[in-house]
PDB file of C-alpha atoms in Angstrom:
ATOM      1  CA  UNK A  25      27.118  -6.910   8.701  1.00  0.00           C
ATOM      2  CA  UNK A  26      26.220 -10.332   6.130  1.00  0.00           C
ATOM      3  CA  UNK A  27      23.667  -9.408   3.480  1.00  0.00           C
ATOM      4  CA  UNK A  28      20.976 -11.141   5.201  1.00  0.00           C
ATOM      5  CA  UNK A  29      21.402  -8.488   7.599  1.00  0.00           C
ATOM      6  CA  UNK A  30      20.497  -5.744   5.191  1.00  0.00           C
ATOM      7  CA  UNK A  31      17.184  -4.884   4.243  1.00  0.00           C
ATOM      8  CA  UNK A  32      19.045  -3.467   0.616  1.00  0.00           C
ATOM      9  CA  UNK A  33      21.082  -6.176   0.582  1.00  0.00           C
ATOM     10  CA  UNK A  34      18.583  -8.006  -2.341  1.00  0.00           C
ATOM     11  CA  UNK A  35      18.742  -4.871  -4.174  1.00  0.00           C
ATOM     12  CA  UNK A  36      22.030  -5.065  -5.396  1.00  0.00           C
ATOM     13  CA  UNK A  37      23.065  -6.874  -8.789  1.00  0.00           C
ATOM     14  CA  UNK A  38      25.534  -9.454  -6.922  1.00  0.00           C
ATOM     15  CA  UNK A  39      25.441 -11.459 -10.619  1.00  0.00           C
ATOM     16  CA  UNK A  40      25.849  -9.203 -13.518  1.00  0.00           C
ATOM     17  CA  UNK A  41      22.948  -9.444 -14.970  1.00  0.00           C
ATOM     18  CA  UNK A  42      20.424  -6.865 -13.269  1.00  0.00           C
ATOM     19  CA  UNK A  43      16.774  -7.098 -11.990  1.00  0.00           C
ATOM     20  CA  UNK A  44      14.386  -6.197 -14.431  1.00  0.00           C
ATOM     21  CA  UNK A  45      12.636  -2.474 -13.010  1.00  0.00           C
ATOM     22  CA  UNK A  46       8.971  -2.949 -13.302  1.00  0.00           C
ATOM     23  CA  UNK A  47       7.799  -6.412 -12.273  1.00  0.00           C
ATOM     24  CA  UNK A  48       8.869  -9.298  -9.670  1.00  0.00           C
ATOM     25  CA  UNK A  49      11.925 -10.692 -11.534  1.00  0.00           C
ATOM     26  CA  UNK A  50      13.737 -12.430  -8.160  1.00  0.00           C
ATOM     27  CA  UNK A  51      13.159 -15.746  -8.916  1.00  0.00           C
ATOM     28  CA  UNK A  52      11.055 -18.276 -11.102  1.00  0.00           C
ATOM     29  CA  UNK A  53       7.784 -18.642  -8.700  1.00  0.00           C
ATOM     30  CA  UNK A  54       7.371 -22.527 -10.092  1.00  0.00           C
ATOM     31  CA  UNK A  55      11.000 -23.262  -8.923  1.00  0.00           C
ATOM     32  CA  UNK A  56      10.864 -26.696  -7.323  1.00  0.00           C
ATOM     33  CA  UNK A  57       7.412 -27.409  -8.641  1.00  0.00           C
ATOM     34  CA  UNK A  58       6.377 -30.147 -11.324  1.00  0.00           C
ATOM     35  CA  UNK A  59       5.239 -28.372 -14.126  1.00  0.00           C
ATOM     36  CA  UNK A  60       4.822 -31.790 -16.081  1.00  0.00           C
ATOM     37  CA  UNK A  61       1.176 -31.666 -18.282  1.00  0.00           C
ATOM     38  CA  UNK A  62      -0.541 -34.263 -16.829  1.00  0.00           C
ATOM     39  CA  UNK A  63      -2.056 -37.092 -19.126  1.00  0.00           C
ATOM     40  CA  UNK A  64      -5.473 -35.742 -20.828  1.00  0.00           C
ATOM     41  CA  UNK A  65      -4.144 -32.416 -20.390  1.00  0.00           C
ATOM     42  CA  UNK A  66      -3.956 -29.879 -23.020  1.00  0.00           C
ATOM     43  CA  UNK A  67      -1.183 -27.587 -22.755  1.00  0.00           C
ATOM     44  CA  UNK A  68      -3.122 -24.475 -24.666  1.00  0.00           C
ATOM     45  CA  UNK A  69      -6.514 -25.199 -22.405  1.00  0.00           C
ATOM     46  CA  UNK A  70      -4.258 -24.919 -19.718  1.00  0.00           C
ATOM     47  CA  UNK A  71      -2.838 -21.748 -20.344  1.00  0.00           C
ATOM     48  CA  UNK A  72      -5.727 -20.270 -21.497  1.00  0.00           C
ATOM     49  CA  UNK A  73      -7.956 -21.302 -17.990  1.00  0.00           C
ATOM     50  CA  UNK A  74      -4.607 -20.318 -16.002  1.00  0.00           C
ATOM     51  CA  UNK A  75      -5.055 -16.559 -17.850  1.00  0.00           C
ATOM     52  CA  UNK A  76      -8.164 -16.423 -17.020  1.00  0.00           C
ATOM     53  CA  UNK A  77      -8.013 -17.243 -13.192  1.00  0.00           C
ATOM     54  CA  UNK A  78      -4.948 -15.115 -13.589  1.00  0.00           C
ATOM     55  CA  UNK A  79      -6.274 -12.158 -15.106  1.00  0.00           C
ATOM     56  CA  UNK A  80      -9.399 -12.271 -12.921  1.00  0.00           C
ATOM     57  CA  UNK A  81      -7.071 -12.221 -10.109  1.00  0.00           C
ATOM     58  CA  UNK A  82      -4.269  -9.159 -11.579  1.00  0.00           C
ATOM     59  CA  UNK A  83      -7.384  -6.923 -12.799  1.00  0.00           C
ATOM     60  CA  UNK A  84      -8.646  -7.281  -9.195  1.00  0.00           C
ATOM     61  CA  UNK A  85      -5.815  -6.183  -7.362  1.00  0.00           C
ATOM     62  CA  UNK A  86      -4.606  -3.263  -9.792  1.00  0.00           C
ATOM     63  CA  UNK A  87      -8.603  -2.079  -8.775  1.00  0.00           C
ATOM     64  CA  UNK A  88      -7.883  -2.412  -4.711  1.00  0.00           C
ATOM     65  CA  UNK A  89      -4.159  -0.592  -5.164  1.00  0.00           C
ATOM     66  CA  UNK A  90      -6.222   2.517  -6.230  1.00  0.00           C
ATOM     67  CA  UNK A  91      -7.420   2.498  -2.819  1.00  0.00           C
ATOM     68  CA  UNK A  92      -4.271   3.437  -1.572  1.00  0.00           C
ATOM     69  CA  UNK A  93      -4.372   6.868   0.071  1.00  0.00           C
ATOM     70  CA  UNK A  94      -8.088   7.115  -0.388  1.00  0.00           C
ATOM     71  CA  UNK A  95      -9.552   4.553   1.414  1.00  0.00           C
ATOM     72  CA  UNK A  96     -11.992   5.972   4.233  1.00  0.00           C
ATOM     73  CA  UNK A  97      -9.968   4.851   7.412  1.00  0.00           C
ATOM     74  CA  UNK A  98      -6.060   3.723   7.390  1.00  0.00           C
ATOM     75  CA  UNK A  99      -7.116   0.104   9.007  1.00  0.00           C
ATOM     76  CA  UNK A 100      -9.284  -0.290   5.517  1.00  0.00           C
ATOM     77  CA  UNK A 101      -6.276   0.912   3.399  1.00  0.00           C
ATOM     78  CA  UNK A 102      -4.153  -1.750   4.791  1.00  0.00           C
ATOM     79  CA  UNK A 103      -6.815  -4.438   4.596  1.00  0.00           C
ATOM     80  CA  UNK A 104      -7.522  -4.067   0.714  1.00  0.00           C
ATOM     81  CA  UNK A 105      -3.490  -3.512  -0.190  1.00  0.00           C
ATOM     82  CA  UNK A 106      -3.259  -6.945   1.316  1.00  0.00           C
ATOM     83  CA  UNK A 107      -5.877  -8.225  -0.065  1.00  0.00           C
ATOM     84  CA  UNK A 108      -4.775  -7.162  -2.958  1.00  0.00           C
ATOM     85  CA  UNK A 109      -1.399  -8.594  -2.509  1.00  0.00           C
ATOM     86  CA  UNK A 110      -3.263 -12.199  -1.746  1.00  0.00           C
ATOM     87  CA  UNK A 111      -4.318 -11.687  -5.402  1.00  0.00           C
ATOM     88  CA  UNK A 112      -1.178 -10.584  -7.132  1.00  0.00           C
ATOM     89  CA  UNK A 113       0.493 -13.324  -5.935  1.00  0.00           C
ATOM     90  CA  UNK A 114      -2.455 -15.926  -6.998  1.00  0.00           C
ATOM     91  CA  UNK A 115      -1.852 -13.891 -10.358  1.00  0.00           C
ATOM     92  CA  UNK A 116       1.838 -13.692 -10.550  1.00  0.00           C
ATOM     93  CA  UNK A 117       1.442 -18.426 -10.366  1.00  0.00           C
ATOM     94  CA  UNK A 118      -1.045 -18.595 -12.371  1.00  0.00           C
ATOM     95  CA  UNK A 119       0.111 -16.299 -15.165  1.00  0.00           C
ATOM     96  CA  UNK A 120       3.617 -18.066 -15.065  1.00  0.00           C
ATOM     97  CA  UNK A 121       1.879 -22.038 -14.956  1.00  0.00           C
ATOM     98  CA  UNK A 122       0.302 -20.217 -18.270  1.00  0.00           C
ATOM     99  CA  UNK A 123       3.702 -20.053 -19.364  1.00  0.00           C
ATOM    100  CA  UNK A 124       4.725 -22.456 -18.781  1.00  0.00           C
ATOM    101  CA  UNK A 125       1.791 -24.504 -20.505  1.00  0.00           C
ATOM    102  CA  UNK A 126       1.946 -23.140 -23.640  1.00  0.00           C
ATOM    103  CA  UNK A 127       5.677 -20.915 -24.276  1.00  0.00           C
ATOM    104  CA  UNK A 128       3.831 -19.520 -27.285  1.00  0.00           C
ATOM    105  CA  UNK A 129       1.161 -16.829 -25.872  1.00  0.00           C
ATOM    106  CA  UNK A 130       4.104 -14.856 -23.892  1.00  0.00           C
ATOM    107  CA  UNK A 131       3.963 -11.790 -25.911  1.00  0.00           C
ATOM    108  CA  UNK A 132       7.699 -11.347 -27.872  1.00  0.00           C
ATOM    109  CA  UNK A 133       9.881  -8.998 -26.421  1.00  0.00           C
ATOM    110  CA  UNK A 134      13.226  -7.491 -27.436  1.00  0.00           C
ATOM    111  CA  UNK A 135      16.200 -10.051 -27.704  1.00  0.00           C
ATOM    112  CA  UNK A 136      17.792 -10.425 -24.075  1.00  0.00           C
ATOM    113  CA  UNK A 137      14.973  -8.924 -22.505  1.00  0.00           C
ATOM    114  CA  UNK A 138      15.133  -9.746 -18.432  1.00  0.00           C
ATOM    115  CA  UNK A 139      11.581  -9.706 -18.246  1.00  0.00           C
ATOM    116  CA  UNK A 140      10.158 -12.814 -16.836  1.00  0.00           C
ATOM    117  CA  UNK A 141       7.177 -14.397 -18.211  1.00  0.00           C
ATOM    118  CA  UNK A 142       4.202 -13.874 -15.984  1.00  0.00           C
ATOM    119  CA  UNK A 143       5.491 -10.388 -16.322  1.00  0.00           C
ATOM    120  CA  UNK A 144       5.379 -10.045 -19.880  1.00  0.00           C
ATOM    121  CA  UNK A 145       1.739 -11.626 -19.646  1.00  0.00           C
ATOM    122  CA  UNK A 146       0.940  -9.060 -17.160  1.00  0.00           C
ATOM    123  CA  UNK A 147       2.480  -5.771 -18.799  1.00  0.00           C
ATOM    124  CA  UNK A 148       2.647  -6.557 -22.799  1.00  0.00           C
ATOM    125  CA  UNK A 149      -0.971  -7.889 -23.564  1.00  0.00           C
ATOM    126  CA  UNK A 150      -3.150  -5.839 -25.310  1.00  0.00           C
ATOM    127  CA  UNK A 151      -6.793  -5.831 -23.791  1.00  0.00           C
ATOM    128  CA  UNK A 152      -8.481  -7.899 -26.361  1.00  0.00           C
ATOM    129  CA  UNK A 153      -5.770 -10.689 -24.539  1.00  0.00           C
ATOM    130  CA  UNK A 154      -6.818 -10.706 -21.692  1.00  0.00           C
ATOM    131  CA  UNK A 155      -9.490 -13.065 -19.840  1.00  0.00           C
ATOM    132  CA  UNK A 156     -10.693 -11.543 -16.927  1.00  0.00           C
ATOM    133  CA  UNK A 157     -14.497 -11.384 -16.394  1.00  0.00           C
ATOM    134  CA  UNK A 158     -16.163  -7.681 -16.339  1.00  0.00           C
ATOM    135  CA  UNK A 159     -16.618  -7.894 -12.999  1.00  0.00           C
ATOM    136  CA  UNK A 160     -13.376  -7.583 -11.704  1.00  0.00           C
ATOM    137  CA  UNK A 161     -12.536  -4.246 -14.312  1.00  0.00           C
ATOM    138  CA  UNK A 162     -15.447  -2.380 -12.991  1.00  0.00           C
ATOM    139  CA  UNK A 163     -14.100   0.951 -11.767  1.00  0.00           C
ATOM    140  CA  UNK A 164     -14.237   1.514  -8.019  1.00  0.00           C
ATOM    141  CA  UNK A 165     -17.053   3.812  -7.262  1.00  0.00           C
ATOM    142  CA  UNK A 166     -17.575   4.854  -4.164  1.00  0.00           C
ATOM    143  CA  UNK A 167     -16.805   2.162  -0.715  1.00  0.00           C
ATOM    144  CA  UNK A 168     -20.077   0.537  -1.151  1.00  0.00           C
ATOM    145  CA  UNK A 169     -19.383  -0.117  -4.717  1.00  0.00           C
ATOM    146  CA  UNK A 170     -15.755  -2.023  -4.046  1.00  0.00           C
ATOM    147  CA  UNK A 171     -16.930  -3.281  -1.703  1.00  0.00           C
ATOM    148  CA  UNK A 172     -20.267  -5.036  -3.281  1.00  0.00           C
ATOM    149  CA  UNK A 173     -17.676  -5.980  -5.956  1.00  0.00           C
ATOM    150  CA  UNK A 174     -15.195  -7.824  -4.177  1.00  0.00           C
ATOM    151  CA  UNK A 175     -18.149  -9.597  -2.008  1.00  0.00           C
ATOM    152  CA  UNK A 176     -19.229 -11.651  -5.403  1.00  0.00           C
ATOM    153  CA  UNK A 177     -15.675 -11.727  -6.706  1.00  0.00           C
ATOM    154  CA  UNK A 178     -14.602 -13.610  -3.303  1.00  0.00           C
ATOM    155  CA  UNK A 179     -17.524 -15.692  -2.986  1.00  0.00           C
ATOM    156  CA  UNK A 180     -17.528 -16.927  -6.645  1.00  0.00           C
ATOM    157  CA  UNK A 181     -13.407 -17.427  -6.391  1.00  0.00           C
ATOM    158  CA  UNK A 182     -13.932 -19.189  -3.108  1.00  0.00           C
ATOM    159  CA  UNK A 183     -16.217 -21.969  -4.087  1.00  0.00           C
ATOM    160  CA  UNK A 184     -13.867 -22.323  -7.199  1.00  0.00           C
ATOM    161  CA  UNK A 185     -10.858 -22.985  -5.564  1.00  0.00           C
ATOM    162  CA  UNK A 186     -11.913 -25.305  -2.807  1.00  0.00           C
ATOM    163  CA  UNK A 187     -12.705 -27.484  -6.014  1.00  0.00           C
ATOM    164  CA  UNK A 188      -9.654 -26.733  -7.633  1.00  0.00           C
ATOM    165  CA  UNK A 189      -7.903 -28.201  -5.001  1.00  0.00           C
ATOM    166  CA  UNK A 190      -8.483 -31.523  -6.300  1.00  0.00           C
ATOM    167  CA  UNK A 191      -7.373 -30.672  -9.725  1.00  0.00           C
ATOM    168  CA  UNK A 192      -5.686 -32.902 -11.475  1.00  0.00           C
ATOM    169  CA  UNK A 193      -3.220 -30.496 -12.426  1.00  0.00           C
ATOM    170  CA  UNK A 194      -0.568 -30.314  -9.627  1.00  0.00           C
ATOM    171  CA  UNK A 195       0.054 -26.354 -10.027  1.00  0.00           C
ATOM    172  CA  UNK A 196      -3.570 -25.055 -10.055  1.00  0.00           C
ATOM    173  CA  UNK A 197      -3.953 -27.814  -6.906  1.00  0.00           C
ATOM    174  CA  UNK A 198      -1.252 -25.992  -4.899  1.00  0.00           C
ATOM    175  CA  UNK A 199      -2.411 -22.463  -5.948  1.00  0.00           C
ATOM    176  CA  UNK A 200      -5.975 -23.546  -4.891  1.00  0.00           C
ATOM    177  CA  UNK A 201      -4.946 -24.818  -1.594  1.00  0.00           C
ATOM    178  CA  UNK A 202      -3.048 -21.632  -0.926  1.00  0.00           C
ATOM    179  CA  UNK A 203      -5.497 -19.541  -2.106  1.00  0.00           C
ATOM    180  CA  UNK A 204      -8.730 -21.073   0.025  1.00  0.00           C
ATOM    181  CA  UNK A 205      -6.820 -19.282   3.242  1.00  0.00           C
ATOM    182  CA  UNK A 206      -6.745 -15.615   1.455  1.00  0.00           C
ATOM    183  CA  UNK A 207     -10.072 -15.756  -0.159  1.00  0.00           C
ATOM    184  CA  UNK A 208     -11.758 -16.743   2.940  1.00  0.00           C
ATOM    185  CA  UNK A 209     -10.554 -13.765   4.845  1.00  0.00           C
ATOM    186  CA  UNK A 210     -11.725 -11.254   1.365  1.00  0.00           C
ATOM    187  CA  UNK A 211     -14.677 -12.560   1.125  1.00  0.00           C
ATOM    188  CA  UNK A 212     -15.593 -12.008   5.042  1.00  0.00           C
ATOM    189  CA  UNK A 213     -13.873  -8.968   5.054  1.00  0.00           C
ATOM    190  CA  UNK A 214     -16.647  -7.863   2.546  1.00  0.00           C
ATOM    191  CA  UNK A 215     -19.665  -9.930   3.673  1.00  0.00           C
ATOM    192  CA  UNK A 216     -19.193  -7.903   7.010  1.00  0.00           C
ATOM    193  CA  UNK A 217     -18.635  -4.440   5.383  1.00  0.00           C
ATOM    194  CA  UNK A 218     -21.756  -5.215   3.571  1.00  0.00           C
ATOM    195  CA  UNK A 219     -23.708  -5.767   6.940  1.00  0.00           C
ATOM    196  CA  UNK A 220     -22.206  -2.803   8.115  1.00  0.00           C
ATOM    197  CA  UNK A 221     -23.413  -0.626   5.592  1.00  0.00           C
ATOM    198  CA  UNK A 222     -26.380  -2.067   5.258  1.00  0.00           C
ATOM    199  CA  UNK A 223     -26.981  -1.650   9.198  1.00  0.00           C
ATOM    200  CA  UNK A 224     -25.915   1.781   9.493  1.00  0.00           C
ATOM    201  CA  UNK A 225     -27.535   4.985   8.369  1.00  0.00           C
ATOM    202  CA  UNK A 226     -30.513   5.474   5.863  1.00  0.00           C
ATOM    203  CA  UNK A 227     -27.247   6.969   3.599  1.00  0.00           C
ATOM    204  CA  UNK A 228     -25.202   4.079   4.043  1.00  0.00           C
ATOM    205  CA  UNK A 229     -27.889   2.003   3.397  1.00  0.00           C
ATOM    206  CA  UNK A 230     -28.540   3.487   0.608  1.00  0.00           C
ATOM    207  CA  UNK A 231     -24.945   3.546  -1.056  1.00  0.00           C
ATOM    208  CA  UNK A 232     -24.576  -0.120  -0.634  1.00  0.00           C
ATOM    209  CA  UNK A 233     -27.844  -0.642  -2.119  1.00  0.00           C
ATOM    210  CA  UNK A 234     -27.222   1.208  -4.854  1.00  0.00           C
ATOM    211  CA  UNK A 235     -23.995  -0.384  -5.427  1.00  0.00           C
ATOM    212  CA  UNK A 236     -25.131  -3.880  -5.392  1.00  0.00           C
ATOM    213  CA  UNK A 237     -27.493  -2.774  -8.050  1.00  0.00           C
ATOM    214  CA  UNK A 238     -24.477  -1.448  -9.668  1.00  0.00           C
ATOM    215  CA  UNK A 239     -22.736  -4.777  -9.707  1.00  0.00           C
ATOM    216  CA  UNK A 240     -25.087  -7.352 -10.274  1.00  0.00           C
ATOM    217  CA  UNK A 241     -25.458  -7.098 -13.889  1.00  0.00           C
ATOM    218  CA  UNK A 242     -22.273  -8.682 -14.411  1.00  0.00           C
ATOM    219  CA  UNK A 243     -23.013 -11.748 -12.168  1.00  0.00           C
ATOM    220  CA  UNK A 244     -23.769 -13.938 -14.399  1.00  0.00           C
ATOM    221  CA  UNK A 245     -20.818 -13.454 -16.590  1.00  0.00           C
ATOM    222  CA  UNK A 246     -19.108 -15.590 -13.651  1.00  0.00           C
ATOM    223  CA  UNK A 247     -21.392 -18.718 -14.160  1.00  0.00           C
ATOM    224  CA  UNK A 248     -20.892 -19.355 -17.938  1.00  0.00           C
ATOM    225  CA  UNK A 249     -18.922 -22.118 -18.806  1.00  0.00           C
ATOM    226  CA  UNK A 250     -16.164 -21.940 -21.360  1.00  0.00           C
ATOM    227  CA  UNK A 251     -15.783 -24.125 -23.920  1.00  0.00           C
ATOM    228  CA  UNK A 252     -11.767 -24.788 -22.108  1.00  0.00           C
ATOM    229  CA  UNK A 253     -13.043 -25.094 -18.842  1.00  0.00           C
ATOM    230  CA  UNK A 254     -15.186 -28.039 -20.083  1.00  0.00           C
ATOM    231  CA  UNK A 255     -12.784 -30.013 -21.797  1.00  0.00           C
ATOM    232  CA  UNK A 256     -10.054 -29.407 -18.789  1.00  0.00           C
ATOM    233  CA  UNK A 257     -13.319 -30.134 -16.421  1.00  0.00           C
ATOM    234  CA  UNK A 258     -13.530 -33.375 -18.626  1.00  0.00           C
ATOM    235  CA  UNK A 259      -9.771 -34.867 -17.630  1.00  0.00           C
ATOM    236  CA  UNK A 260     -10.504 -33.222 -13.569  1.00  0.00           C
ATOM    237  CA  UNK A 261      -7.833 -30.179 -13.778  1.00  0.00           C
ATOM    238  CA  UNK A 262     -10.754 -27.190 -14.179  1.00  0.00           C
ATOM    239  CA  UNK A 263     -13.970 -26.682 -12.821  1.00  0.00           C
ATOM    240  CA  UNK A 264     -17.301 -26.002 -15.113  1.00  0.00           C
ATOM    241  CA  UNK A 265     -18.498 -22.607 -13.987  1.00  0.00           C
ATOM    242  CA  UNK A 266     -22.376 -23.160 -13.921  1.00  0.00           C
ATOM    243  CA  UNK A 267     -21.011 -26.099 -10.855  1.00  0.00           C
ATOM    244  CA  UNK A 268     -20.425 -23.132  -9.149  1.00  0.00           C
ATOM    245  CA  UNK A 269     -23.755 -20.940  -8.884  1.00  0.00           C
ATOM    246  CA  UNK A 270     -25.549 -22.678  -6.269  1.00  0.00           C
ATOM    247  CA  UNK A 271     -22.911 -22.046  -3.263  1.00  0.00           C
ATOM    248  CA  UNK A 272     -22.428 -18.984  -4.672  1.00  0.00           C
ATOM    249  CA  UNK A 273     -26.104 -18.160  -4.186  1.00  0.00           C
ATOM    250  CA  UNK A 274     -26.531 -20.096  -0.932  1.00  0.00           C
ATOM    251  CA  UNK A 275     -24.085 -17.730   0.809  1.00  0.00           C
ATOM    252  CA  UNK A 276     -25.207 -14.332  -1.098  1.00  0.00           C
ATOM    253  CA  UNK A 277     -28.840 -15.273   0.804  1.00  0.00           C
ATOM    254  CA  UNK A 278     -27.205 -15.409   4.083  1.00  0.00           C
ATOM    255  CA  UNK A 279     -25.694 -12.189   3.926  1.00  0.00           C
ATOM    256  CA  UNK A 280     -28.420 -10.219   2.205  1.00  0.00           C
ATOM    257  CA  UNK A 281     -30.150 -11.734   5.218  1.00  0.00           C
ATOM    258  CA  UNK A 282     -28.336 -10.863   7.558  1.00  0.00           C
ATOM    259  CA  UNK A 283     -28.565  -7.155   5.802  1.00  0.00           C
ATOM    260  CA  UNK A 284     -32.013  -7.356   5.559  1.00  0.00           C
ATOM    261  CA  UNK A 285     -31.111  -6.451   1.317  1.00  0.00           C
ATOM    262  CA  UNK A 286     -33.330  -8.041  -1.271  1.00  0.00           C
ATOM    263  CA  UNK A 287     -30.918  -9.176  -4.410  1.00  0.00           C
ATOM    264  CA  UNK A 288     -32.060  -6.978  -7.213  1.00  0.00           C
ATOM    265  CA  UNK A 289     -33.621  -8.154 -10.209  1.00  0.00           C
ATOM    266  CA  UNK A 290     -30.651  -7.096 -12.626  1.00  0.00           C
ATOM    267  CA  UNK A 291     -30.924  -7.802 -16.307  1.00  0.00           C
ATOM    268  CA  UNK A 292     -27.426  -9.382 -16.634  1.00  0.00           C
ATOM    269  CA  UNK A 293     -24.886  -7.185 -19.231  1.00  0.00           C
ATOM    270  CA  UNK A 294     -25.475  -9.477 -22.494  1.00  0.00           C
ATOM    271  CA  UNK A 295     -21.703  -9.422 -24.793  1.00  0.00           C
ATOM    272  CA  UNK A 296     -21.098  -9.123 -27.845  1.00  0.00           C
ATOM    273  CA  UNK A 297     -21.910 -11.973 -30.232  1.00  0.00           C
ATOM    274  CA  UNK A 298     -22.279 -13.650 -27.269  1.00  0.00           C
ATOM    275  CA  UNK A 299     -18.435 -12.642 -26.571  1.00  0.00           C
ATOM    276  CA  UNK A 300     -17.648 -11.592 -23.155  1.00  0.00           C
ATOM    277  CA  UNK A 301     -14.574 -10.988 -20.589  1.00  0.00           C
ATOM    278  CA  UNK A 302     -13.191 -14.853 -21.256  1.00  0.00           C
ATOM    279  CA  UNK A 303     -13.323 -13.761 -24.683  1.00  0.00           C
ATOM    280  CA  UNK A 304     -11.424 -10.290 -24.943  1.00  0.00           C
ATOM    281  CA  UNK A 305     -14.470  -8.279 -24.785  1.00  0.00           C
ATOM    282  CA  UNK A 306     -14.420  -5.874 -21.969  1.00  0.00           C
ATOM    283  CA  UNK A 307     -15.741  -2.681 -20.605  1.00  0.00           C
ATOM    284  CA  UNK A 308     -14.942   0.974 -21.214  1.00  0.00           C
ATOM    285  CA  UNK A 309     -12.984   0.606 -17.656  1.00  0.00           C
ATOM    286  CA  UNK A 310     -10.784  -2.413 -18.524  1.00  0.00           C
ATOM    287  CA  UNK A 311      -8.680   0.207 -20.928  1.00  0.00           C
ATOM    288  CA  UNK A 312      -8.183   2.887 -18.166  1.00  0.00           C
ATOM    289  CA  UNK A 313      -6.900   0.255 -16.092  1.00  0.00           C
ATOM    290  CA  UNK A 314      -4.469  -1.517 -17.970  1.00  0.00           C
ATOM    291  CA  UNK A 315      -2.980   1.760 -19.108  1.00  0.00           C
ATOM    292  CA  UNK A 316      -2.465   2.802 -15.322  1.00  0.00           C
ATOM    293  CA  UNK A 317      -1.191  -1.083 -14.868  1.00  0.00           C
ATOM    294  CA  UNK A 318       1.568  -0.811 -18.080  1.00  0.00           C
ATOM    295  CA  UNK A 319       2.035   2.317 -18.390  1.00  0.00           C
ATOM    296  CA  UNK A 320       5.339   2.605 -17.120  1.00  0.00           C
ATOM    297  CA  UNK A 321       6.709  -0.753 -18.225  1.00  0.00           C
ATOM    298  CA  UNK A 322       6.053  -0.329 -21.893  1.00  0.00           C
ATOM    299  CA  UNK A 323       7.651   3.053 -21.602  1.00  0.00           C
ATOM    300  CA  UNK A 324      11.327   1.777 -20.517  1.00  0.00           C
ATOM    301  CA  UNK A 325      10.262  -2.422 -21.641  1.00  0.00           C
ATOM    302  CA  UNK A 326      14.416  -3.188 -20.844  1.00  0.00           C
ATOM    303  CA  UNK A 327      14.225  -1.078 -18.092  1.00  0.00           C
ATOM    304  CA  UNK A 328      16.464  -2.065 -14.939  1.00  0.00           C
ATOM    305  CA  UNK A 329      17.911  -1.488 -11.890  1.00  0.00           C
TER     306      UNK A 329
END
C-alpha cells in the first residue's frame, strides 16, 4: 500500500520536524501565490483590512462549530459545519496575506515554535486585537437567532466580495473570487430558513421575530467605514463599507417580503468613544468565545504531534 493510499498516511512526521497539534500547519496556504504589495499599497493597511475580513470570518465559524451536536435536525448540523468550514478557510488566507503584509503584528512566540502564522494570529491575540465586527461574536441563541445572524453576516460579506474581486491586491482578488461561490450558498441557506420560520407557526414566527430584533442593533456596525479601508479603497485593493449598504438593504427587503417581517426600528449599539469591533472593542460574548477558540493551544503553545 503507497501513502497516498492511506487515509493516516499525512499523519505521520515523514521529515523530522513534526506538525504543530492545534492548528492547520500542512503547508503555507499562499504557496504559489504573489504576495508582492502592489504599488500604492500599504503593507500595515493591508494587514490590518486582511484581520478584519479575517477575524469577521474565524469569529463566525468558531459561533456555527457550537452547533455541532445541537443543531435541531442532522441535515442542519452538516450544513452550518460546512458553512463554517467555507469561513475558516476564507479566515485561515486572509489571516496569513495579513502576515504576510506586515511580519510585525504575528504575536511572538517561543524560539522554534512550529506554529504557522495565520495560526498564531488566530490562537495568541488577545481580544482587544482582534477586528471582527460585533455581529459575528454574538452568542448563538436559539435557531432563529443564528440564523437571523448569519442572514446579515452573508448578505453584507456577499456584496463585499463580489467587489473585492477587482481588488487591486492579487490575494484578497483570489480570496474574493473563491469566496462569492460559498457565501452565496450561506446567505440562501439563511434567507430560506428565515422564510421558513417566518411561514410556519405563530411560535416560529415569533422566535425569528424576536431574533431579528435581537440582531439588528449591530447592523450598522457593518456599514462604517474605517479610516484603512479608505485609504486601501483610495489605491482599488479595499472596499469603503458605507458602498455597501444599499445592496445590502435591497436584498434584506426581498426577504422580509417574502416573510411578510417588517425590519425593526433598532437603535443601533453606539461603541465606545466611538470605538467599535474594527477597533478592539467587543461584547461580553467575544471573551467566552475566544477562550473556547484558544483554550487548548495556549495551554500546550509547542504542542505537537
Amino acid at each position: 500500500m503507497t501513502d497516498h493510499d492511506s487515509a493516516y498516511a499525512d499523519l505521520v512526521d515523514h521529515n523530522g520536524h513534526g506538525q504543530w497539534a492545534f492548528g492547520t500547519g500542512f503547508d503555507d496556504p499562499l504557496a504559489g501565490v504573489d504576495t508582492t504589495l502592489r504599488a500604492g499599497i500599504d503593507g500595515p493597511d493591508l494587514a490590518a483590512y486582511c484581520l478584519m475580513l479575517g477575524d469577521d470570518a474565524l469569529i463566525s465559524a468558531q459561533r456555527l462549530a457550537q452547533w455541532s451536536t445541537r443543531a435541531p435536525e442532522m441535515e442542519e448540523e452538516v450544513a452550518l459545519a460546512n458553512i463554517g468550514l467555507d469561513l475558516l478557510g476564507q479566515a485561515r488566507l486572509l489571516l496569513a496575506r495579513a502576515a504576510a503584509a506586515d511580519p510585525r503584528m504575528v504575536p511572538e512566540l517561543p524560539s522554534g515554535s512550529p506554529i504557522p502564522a495565520e495560526d498564531a494570529l488566530a490562537f495568541f491575540r488577545d481580544e482587544p486585537q482582534f477586528r471582527n465586527v460585533r455581529l459575528v461574536e454574538l452568542d448563538n441563541g436559539d435557531f432563529a437567532v443564528s440564523i437571523a445572524r448569519l442572514f446579515a453576516f452573508a448578505t453584507y460579506r456577499l456584496a463585499l466580495l463580489h467587489r473585492l474581486r477587482d481588488s487591486t491586491d492579487a490575494v484578497l482578488a483570489a480570496v474574493a473570487a473563491k469566496g462569492v461561490k460559498e457565501v452565496t450558498y450561506h446567505r440562501d441557506y439563511a434567507a430560506r430558513w428565515l422564510v421558513t420560520l417566518a411561514d410556519g407557526t405563530v411560535f416560529s414566527r415569533q422566535r425569528i421575530r424576536d431574533a431579528v430584533t435581537r440582531v439588528w442593533p449591530y447592523i450598522d456596525e457593518l456599514f462604517v467605514t474605517h479610516p484603512v479601508e479608505e485609504r486601501l479603497a483610495a489605491v482599488g485593493a479595499a472596499v469603503p463599507a458605507e458602498a455597501l449598504r444599499k445592496e445590502f438593504e435591497s436584498v434584506v427587503a426581498q426577504v422580509f417580503h417574502a416573510a411578510r417581517l417588517d425590519a425593526p426600528a433598532a437603535q443601533p449599539v453606539t461603541g465606545v468613544g466611538g470605538r467599535t469591533g474594527r477597533d478592539g472593542i467587543h461584547t461580553e460574548a467575544m471573551g467566552y468565545v475566544l477562550a473556547e477558540l484558544q483554550a487548548v493551544a495556549r495551554a500546550h503553545p509547542m504542542g505537537r504531534w
